[in-house]
Coordinates of C-alpha atoms in Angstrom, one line a residue:
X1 CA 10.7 -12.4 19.0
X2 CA 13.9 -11.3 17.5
X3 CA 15.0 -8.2 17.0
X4 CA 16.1 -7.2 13.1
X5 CA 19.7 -6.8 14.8
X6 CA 19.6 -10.7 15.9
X7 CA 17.9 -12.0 12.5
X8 CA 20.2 -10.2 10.3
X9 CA 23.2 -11.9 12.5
X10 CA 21.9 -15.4 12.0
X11 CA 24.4 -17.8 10.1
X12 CA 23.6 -18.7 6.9
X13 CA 24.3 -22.5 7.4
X14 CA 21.9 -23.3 9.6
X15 CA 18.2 -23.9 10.2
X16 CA 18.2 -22.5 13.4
X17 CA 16.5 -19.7 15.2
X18 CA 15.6 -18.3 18.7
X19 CA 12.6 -17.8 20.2
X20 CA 11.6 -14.8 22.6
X21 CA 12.8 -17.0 25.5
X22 CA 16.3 -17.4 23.9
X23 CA 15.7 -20.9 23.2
X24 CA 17.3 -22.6 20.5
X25 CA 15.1 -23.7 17.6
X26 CA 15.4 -25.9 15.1
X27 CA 14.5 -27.7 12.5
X28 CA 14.7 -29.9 9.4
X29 CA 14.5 -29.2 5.5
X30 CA 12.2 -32.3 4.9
X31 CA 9.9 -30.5 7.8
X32 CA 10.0 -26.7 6.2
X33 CA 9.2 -28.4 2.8
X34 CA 6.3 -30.1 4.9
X35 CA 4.9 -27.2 6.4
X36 CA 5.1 -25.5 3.2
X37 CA 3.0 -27.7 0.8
X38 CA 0.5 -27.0 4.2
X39 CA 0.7 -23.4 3.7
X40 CA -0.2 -23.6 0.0
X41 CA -3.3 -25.4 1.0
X42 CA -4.5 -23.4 3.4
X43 CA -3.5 -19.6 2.5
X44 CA -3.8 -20.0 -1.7
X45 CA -6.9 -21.9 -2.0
X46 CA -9.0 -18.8 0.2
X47 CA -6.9 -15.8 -2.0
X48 CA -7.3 -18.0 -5.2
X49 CA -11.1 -18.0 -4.7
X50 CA -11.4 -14.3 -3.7
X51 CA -9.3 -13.6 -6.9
X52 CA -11.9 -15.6 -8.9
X53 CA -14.9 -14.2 -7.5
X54 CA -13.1 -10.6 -8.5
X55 CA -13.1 -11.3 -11.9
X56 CA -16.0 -12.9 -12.3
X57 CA -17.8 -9.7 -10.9
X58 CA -15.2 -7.2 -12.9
X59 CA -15.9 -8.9 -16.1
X60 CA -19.2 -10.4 -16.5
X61 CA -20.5 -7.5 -18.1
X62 CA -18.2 -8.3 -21.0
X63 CA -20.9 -11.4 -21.5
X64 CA -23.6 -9.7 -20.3
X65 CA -23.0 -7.4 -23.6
X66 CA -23.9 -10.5 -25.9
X67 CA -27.5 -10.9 -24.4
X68 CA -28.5 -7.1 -25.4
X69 CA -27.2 -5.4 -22.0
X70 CA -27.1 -2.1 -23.4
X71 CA -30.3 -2.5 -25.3
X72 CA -32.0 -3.5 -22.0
X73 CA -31.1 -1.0 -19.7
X74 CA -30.7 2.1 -22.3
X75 CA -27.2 3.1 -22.8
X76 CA -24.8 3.2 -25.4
X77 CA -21.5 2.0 -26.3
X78 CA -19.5 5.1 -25.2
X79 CA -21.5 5.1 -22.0
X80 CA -20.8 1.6 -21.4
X81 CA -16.8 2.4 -22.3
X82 CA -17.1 5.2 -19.6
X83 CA -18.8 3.1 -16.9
X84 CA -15.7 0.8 -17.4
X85 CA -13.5 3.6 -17.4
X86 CA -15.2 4.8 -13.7
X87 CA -14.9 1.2 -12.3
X88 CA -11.1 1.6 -12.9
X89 CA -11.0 4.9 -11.7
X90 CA -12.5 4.1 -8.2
X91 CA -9.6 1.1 -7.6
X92 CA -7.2 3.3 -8.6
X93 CA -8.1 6.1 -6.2
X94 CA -8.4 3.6 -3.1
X95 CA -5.2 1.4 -4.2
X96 CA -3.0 2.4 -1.9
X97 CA -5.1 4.0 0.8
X98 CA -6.9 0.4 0.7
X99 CA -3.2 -1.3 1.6
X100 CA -2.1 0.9 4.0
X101 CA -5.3 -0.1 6.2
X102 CA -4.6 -3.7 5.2
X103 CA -1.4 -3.1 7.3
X104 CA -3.2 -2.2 9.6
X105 CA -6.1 -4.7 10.1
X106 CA -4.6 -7.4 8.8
X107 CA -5.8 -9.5 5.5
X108 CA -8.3 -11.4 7.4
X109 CA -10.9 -8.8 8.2
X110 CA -9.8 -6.1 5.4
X111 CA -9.7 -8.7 2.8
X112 CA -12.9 -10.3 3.7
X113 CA -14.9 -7.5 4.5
X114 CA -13.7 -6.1 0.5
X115 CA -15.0 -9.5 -1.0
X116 CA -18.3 -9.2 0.8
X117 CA -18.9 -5.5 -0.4
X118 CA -18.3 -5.6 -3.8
X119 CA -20.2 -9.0 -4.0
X120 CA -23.6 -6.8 -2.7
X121 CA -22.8 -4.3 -5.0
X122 CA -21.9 -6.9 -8.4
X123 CA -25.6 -8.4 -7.1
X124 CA -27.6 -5.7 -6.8
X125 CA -26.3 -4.8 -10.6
X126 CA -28.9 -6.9 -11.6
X127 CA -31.3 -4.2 -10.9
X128 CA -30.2 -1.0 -12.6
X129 CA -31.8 0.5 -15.4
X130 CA -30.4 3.8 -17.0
X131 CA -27.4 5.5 -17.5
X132 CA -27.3 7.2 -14.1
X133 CA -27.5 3.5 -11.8
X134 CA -24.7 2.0 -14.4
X135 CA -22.6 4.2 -13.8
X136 CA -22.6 4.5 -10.3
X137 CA -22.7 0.8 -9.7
X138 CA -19.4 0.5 -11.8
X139 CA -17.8 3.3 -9.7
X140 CA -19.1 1.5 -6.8
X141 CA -18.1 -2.2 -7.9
X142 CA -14.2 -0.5 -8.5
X143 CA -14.2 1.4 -4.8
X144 CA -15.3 -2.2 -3.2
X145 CA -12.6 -3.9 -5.4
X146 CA -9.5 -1.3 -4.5
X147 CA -6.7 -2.8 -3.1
X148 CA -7.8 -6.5 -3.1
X149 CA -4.6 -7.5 -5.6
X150 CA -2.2 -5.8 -3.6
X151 CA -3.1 -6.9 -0.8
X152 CA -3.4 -10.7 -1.9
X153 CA 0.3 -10.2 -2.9
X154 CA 1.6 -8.5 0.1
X155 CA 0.0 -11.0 2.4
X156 CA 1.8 -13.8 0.0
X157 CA 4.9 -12.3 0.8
X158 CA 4.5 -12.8 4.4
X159 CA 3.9 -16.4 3.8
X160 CA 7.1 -17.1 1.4
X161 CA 10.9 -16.7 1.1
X162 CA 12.3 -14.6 -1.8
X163 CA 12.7 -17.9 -4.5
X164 CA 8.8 -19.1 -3.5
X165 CA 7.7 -15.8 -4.0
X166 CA 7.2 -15.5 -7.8
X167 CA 5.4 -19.1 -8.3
X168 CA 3.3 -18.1 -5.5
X169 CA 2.3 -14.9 -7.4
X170 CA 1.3 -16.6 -10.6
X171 CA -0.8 -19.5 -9.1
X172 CA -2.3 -16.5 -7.3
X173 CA -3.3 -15.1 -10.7
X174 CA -5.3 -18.3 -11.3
X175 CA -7.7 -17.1 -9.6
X176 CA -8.0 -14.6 -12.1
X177 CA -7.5 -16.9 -15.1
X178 CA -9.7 -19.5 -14.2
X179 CA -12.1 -16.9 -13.7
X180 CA -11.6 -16.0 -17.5
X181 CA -11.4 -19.0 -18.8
X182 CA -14.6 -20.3 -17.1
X183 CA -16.7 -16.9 -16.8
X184 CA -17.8 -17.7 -20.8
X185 CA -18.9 -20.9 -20.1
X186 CA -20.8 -20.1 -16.9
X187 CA -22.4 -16.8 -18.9
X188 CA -23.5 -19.8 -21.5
X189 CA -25.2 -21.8 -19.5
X190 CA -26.9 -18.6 -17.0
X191 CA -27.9 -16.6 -20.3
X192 CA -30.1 -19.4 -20.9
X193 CA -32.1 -18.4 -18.0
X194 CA -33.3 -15.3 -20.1
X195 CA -37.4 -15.2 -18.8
X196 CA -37.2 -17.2 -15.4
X197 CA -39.1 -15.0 -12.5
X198 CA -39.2 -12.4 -15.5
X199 CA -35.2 -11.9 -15.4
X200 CA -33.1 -11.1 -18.4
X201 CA -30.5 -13.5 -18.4
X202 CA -27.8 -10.9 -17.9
X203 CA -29.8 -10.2 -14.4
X204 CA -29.8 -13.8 -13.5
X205 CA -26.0 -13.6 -14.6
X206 CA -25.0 -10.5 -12.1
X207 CA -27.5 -11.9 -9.5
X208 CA -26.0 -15.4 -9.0
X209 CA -22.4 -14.7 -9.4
X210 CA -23.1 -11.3 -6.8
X211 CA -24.4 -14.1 -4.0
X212 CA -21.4 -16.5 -4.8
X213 CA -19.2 -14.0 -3.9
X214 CA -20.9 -12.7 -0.8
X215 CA -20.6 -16.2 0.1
X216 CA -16.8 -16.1 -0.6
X217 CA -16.0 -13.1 1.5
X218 CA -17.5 -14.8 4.2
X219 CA -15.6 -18.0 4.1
X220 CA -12.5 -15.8 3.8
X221 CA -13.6 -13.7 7.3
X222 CA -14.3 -17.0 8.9
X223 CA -11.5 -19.6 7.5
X224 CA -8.4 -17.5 6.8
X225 CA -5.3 -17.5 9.7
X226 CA -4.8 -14.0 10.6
X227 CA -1.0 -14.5 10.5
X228 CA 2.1 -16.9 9.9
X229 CA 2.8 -15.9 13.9
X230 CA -0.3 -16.3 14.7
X231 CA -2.2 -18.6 12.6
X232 CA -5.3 -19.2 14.2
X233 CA -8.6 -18.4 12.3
X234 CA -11.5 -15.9 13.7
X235 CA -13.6 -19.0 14.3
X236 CA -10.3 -20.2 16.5
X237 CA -9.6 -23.2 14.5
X238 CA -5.6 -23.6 14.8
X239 CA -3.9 -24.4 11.6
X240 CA -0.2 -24.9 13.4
X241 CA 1.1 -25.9 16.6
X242 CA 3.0 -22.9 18.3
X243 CA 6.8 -24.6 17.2
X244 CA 5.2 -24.7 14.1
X245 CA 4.4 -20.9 14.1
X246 CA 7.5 -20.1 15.2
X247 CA 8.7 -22.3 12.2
X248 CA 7.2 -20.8 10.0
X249 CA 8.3 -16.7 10.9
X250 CA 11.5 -17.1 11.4
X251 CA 12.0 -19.2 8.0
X252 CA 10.6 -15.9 6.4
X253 CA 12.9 -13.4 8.4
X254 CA 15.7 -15.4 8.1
X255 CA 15.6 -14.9 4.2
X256 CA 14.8 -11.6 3.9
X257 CA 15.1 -9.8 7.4
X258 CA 13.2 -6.7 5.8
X259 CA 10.0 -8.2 6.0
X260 CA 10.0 -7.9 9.8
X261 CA 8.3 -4.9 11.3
X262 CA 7.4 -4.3 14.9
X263 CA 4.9 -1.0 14.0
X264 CA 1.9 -1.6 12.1
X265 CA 1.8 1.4 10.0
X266 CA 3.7 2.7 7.0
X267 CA 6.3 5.7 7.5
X268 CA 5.4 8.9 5.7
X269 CA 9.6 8.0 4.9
X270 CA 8.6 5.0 3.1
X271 CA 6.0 6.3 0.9
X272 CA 8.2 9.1 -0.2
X273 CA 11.2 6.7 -1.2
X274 CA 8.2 4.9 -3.1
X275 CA 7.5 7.5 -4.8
X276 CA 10.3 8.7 -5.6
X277 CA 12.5 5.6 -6.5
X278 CA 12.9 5.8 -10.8
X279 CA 13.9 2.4 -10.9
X280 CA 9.8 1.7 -10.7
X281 CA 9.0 3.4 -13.6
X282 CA 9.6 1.4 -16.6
X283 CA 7.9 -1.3 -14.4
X284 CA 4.7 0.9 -14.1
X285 CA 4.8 2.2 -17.4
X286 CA 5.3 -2.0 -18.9
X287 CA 2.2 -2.8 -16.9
X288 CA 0.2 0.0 -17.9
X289 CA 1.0 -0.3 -21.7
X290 CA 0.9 -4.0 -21.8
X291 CA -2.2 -4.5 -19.6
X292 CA -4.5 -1.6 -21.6
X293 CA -4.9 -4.1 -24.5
X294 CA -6.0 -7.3 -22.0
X295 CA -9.0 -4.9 -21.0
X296 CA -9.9 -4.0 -24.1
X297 CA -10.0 -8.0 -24.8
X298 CA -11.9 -8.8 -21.8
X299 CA -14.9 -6.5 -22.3
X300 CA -14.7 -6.8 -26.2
X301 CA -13.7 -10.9 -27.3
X302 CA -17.0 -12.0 -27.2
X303 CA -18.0 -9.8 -29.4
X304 CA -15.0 -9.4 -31.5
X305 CA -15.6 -13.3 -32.0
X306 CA -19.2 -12.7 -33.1
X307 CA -17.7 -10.3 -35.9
X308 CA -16.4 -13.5 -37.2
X309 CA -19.1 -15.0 -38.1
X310 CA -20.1 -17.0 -35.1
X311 CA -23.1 -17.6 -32.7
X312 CA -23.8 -14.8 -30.4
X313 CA -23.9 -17.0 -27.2
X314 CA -21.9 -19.7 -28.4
X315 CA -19.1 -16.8 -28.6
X316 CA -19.2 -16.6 -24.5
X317 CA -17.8 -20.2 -24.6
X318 CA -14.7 -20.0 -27.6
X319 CA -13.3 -17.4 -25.8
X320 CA -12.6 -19.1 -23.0
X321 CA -10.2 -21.3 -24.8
X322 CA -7.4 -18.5 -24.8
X323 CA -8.1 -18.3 -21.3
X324 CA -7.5 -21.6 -20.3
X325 CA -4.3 -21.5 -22.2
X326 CA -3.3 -18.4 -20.1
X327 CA -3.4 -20.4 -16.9
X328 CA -0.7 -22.5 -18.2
X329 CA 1.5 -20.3 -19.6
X330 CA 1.1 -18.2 -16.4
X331 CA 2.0 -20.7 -13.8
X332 CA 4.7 -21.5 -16.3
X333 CA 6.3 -18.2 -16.3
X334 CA 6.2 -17.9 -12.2
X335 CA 7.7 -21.4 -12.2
X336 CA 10.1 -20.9 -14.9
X337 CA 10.8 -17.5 -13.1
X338 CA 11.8 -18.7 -9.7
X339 CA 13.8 -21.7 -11.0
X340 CA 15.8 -19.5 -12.8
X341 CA 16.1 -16.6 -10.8
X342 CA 16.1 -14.2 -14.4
X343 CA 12.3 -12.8 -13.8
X344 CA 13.4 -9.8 -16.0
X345 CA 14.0 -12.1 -18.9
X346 CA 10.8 -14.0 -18.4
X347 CA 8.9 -10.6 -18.4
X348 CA 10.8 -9.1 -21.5
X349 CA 10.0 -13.0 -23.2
X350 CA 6.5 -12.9 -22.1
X351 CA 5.7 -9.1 -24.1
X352 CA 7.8 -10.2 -26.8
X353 CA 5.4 -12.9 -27.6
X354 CA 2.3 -10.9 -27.0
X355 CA 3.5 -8.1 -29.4
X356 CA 4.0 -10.8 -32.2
X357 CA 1.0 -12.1 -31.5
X358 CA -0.7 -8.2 -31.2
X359 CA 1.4 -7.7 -34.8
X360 CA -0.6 -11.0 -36.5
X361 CA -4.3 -9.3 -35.4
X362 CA -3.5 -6.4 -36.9
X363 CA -2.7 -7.9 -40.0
X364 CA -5.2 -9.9 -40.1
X365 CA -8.0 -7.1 -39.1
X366 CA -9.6 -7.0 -42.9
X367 CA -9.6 -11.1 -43.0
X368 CA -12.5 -13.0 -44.3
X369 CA -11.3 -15.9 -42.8
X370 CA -12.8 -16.2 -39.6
X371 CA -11.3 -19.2 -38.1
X372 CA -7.7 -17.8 -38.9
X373 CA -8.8 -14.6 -36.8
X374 CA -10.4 -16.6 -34.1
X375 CA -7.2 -19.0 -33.5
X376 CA -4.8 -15.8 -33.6
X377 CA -7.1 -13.7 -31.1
X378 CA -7.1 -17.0 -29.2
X379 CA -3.5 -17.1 -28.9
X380 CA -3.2 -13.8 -28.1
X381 CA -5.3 -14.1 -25.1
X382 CA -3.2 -17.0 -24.1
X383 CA 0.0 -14.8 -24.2
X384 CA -1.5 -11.4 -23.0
X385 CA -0.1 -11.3 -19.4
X386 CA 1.9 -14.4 -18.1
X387 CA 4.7 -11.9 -17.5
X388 CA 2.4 -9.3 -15.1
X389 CA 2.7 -11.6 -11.7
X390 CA 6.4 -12.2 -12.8
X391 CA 6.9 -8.2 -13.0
X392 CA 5.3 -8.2 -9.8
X393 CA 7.4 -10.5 -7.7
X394 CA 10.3 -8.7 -9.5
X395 CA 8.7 -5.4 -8.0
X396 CA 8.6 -7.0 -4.9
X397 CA 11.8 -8.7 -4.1
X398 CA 13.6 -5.2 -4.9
X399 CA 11.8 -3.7 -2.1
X400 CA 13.8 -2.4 0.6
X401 CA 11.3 -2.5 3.7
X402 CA 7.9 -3.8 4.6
X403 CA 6.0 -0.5 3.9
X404 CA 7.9 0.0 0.8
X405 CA 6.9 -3.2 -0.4
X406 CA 3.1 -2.7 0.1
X407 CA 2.6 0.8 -1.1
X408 CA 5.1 -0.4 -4.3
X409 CA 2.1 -3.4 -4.9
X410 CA -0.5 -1.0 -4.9
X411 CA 1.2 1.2 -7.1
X412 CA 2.0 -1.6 -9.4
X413 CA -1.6 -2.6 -9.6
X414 CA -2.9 1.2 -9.9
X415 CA -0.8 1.1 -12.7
X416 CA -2.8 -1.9 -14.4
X417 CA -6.2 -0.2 -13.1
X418 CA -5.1 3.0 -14.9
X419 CA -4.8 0.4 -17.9
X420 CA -8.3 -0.3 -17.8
X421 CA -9.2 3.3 -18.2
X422 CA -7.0 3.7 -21.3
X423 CA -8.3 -0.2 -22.6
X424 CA -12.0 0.7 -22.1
X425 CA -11.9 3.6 -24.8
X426 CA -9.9 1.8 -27.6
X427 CA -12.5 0.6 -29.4
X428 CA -15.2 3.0 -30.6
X429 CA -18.6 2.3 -31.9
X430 CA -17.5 4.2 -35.2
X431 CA -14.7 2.0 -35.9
X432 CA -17.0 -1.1 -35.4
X433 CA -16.8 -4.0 -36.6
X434 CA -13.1 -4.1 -37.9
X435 CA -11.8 -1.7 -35.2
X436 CA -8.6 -0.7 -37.7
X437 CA -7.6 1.9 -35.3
X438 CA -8.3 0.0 -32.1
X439 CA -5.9 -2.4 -33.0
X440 CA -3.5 0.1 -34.6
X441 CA -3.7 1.6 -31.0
X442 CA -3.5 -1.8 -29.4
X443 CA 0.0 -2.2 -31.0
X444 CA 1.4 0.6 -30.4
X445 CA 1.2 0.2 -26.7
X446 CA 2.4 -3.8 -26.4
X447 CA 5.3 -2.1 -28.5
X448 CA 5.9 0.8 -25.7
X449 CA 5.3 -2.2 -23.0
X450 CA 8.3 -4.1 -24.8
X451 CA 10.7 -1.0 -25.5
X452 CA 9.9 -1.0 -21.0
X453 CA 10.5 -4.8 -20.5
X454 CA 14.2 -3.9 -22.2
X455 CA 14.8 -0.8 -20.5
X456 CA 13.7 -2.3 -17.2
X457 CA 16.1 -5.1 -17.2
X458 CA 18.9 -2.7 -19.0
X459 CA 18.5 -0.8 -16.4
X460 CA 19.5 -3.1 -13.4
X461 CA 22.4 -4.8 -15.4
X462 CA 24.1 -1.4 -14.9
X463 CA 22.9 -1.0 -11.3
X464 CA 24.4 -4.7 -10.8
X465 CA 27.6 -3.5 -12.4
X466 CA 28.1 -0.2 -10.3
X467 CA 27.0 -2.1 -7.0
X468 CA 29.4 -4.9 -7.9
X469 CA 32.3 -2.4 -7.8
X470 CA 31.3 -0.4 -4.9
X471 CA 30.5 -3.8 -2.9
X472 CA 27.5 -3.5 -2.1
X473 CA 23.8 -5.8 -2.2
X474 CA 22.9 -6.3 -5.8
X475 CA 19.3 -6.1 -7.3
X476 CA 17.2 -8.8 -8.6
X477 CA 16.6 -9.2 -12.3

């Protein structure tokens, strides 16, 4: 293998590596393009379908509300805001412990053995009863969780050059979406099931969407390629010949020599520059102002919908429309993104839109006119976070080693998760149905997530400027 010496030396023109051995190796662009499109099917199908499993798990409850959840097992509102509030607080306090063993490990095990937990704990939630077992199964359901986004990205990054990087990331967030989009119309259909082997139908819900994803961890453990080096799966199936391997390393070092790294742990040196690099803020603080309000929608648009007039379980399935739009606009933000190369303007677009968007609920919050609210919320959902897995990848490519770039992931997603603790109080049982102040609140922080977007990209314009004159590597933005 070569050293970071020999890779940073290699020319530019050229497809060309060396092996270990010293042996010339080469290869053609119609073959990298080819190998590639084989990569996407192996590696983003299996993260895609841990993502979805994720968020069918993390927000379920949000449908399980419609069929008299807290009714059924005795708590009230502001208990069930504080459960959500602990499920965040456990991902956040494992983030980035979580990724440093993922360096470790490896995503094969770490990553599988995380989708497994969680989907015993998300099952047994069928079960609890009281204020006591909600709680601690939400606390439990976020420690399980911790780390899984983070690593999903990191382990893309290993897999892709710099200018594949940020459509990657949003087709990754698919999982998410379709989860989103789709969890309303599954909730529809289980609901039903209300009475079946004496189950409520939110049990049934929890219980068969707990055993899907047990059975998606495992596929993950058994099917995913430990590495692009070495891309053979626990079960010893071979995905690529050992030239293809070799391929498909050196492809990634040659672009960005920083994602090579002989040790396999992160420098206490590299968690301190983490930490202590300002240029991360206004990215953190964009995410965790903009995302606070797409919590608040997951757990409450069902029943924001119902406010409007509508069937309580038909609700489940309308707000999946928003959702589905999402997974378009997201996957055309990534693509839009990377074509491009201005990811700071697609992010700074992206909030725009939500906050105009944010501005028309508002407005509209002492409407009669239920189908105008319902098509606004709905569009609003569409356009709630296209530009996160965009901010991401522009997180990412600015990252100056390895380490640095996994512990900055986790970070970026604690962010989010810290989000979710703010977005699970903003809507109060006293301010019910109308929620004036929720969405008074919800406003002001997609306006503090814009004011970020525009400082963040303000902020490397200058950078580029002073680097350009002192000669040195410029910043993506």
């Amino acid at each position: 293998m070569a050293d970071e010496k020999q890779i940073a030396n290699i020319s530019e023109s050229g497809l060309s590596q060396s092996d270990e051995e010293g042996q010339e190796i080469t290869w053609t662009e119609a073959e990298e393009k080819a190998l590639v499109r084989r990569v996407d099917l192996l590696v983003m199908p299996l993260l895609i379908l841990g993502f979805f499993a994720l968020q069918l798990d993390r927000g379920n409850i949000g449908n399980a509300m419609t069929d008299f959840f807290l009714q059924d097992i005795g708590i009230t509102q502001f208990q069930f805001n504080i459960g959500q509030q602990l499920l965040s607080a456990g991902i956040v306090l494992l983030e980035i412990p979580s990724n440093i063993i993922l360096y470790r490990v490896g995503p094969t095990i770490w990553i599988g053995a995380q989708i497994v937990a969680w989907g015993f704990v998300a099952a047994f939630q069928a079960f609890q009863k009281g204020l006591g077992p909600y709680l601690v199964t939400r606390l439990l359901l976020g420690i399980c969780e911790a780390g899984f986004i983070p690593a999903g990205l990191f382990t893309l990054t290993r897999w892709y050059k710099r200018d594949e990087t940020t459509t990657r990331f949003s087709v990754y967030f698919i999982g998410n979406l379709f989860a989103g989009a789709s969890s309303g119309l599954i909730a529809y259909g289980i609901l039903h099931m209300r009475g079946i082997c004496g189950l409520t139908g939110w049990q049934w819900l929890f219980l068969l969407e707990g055993l899907f994803t047990i059975l998606v961890g495992t596929l993950f453990i058994a099917l995913f390629p430990l590495s692009s080096s070495n891309p053979v799966s626990l079960l010893g199936i071979r995905y690529f010949s050992e030239r293809e391997a070799q391929i498909l390393q050196q492809r990634i070092l040659r672009d960005d020599p920083t994602k090579f790294q002989a040790r396999r742990n992160i420098s206490l040196a590299e968690v301190k520059a983490t930490f202590t690099n300002w240029r991360l803020f206004p990215h953190f603080f964009m995410t965790f102002f903009g995302l606070a309000p797409a919590h608040t929608m997951g757990s409450y648009a069902p029943l924001l919908v119902v406010s409007f007039g509508f069937d309580r379980l038909k609700s489940n399935a309308m707000i999946s429309i928003g959702a589905w739009v999402l997974i378009i606009t997201n996957v055309a933000w990534g693509v839009i993104a990377d074509k491009t190369k201005r990811r700071g303007l697609m992010v700074a677009l992206g909030v725009f839109i939500f906050w105009g968007l944010t501005l028309g609920n508002r407005l509209l919050v002492e409407s009669t006119n239920g189908n105008l609210r319902f098509g606004v919320l709905t569009a609003a959902m569409a356009f709630q976070a296209p530009w996160h897995a965009v901010n991401g990848s522009w997180l990412a490519l600015n990252a100056k080693t390895a380490g640095e770039r996994s512990i900055t992931l986790a970070i970026f997603i604690s962010s989010a998760n810290i989000a979710g603790i703010v977005g699970s109080q903003i809507f109060q049982a006293e301010d019910a149905p109308l929620y004036r102040t929720g969405w008074t609140v919800i406003l002001v922080l997609v306006s503090l997530a814009l004011l970020m977007s525009i400082v963040a990209n303000l902020q490397y314009w200058l950078l580029n400027r002073f680097q350009k004159r002192v000669g040195n590597e410029r910043y993506h933005y």
